[in-house]
mmCIF file of C-alpha atoms in Angstrom:
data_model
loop_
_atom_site.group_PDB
_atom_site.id
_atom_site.type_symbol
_atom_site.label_atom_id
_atom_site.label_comp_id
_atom_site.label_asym_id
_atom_site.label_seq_id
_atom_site.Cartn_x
_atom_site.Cartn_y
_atom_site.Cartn_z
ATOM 1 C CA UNK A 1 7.662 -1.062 6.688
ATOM 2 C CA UNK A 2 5.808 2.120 7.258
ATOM 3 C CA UNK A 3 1.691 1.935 7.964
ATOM 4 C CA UNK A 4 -0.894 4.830 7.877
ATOM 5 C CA UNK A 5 -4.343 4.041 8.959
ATOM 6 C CA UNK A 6 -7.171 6.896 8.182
ATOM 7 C CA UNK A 7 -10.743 7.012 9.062
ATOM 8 C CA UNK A 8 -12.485 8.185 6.114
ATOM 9 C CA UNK A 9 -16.409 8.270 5.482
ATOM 10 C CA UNK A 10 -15.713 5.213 3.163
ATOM 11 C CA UNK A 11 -14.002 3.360 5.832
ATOM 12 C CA UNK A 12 -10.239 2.601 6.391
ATOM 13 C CA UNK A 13 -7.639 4.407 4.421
ATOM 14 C CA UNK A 14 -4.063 2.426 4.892
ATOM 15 C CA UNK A 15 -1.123 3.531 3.162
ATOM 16 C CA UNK A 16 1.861 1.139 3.591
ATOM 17 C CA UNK A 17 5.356 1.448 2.224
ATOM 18 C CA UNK A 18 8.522 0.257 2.314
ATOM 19 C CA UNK A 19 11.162 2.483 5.147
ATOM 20 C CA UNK A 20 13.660 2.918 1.562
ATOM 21 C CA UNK A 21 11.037 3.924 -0.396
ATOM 22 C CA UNK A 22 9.655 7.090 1.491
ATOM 23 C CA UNK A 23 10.396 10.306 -0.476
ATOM 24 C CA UNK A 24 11.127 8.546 -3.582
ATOM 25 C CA UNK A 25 10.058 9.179 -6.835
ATOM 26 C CA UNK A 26 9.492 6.148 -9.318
ATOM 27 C CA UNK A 27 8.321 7.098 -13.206
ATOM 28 C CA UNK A 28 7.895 4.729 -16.344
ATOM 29 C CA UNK A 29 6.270 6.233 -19.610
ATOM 30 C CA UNK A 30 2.968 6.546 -18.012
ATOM 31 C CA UNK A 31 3.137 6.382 -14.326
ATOM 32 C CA UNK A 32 5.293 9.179 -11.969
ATOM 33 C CA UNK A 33 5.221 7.848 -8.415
ATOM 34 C CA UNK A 34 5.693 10.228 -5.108
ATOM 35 C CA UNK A 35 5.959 8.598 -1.618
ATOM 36 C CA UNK A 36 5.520 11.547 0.051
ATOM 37 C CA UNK A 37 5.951 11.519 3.746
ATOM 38 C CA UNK A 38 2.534 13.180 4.380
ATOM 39 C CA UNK A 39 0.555 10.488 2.676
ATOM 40 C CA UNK A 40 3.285 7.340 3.322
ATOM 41 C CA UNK A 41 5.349 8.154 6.804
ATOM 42 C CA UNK A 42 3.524 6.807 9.307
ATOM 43 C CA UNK A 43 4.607 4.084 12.302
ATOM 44 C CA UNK A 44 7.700 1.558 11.453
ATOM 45 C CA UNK A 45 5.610 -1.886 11.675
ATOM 46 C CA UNK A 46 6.834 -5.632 11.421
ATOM 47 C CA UNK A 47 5.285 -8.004 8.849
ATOM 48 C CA UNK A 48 2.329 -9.002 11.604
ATOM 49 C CA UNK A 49 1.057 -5.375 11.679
ATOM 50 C CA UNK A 50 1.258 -4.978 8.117
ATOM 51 C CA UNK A 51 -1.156 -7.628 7.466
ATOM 52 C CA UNK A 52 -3.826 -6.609 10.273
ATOM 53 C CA UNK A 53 -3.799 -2.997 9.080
ATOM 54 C CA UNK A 54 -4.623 -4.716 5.279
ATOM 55 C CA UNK A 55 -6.990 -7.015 6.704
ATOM 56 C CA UNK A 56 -9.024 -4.203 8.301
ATOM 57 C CA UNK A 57 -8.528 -1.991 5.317
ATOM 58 C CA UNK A 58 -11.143 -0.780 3.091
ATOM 59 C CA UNK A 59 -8.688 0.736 0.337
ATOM 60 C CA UNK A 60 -5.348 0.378 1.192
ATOM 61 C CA UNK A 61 -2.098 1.443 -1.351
ATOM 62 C CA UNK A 62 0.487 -0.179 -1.235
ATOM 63 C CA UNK A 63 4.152 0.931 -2.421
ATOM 64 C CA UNK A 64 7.383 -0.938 -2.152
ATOM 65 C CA UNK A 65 8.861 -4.830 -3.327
ATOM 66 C CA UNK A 66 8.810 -5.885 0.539
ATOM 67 C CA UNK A 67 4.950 -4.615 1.428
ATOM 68 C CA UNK A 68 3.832 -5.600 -2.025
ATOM 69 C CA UNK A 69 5.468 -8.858 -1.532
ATOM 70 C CA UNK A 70 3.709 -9.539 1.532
ATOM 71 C CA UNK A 71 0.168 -8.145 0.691
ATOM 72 C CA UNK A 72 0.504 -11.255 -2.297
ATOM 73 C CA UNK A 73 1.670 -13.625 -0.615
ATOM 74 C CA UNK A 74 -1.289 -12.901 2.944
ATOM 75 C CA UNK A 75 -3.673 -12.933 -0.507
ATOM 76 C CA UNK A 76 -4.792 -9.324 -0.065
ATOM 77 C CA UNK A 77 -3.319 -8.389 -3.673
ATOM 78 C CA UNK A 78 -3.104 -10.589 -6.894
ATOM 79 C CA UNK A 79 0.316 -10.726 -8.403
ATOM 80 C CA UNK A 80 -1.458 -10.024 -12.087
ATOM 81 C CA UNK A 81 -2.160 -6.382 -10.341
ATOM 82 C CA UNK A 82 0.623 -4.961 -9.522
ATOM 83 C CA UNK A 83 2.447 -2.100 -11.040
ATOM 84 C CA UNK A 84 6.281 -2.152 -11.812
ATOM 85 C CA UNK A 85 6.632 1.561 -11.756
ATOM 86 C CA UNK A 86 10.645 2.050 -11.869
ATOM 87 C CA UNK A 87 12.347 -0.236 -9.733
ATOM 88 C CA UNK A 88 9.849 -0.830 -7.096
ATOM 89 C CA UNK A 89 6.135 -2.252 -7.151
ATOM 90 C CA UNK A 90 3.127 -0.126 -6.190
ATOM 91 C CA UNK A 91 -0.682 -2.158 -5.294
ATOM 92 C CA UNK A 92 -4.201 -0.503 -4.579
ATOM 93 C CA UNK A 93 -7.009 -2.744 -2.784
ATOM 94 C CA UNK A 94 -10.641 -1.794 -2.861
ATOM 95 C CA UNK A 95 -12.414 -4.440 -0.296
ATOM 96 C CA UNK A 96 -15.979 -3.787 -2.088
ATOM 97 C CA UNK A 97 -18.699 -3.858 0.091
ATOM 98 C CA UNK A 98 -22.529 -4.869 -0.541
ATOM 99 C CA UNK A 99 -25.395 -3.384 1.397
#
């Protein structure tokens, strides 16, 4: 799988995606789907640093039946969440925070 991790003012940005995915486009009806290498390429990761980048992440998206697979079953996504979009699965977290 491919991570990203950004620093943003809102805290940690992580893309994560699945190595067959990136540069794909996925569309139903509603939804059209780019995993652009600018937002998705990033390092080649095992399962391990998959789940620390989610477990540190503030948002994270999540694109690809592998990654989305794993973010459910670490509990970092709820299955009733995800997206079919084409023939893969795309997931968005937002860890809320209270102050």
């Amino acid at each position: 799988m491919l991570v990203t991790e950004r620093q943003t003012e809102e805290g940690l940005l992580v893309s994560v995606c699945d190595e067959d995915v990136l540069g794909e486009t996925f569309e139903t009806d509603d939804i059209s789907l780019t995993v652009t290498e600018e937002f998705y390429g990033g390092e080649s990761v095992g399962d391990e640093a998959v789940v620390d980048s989610l477990a540190r992440a503030s948002v994270a998206n999540i694109v690809g039946t592998e990654a989305v697979e794993l973010a459910i079953e670490e509990g970092f996504i709820d299955e009733a969440n995800v997206l079919e979009v084409g023939s893969t699965l795309h997931a968005q977290l937002l860890r809320m925070q209270q102050f």
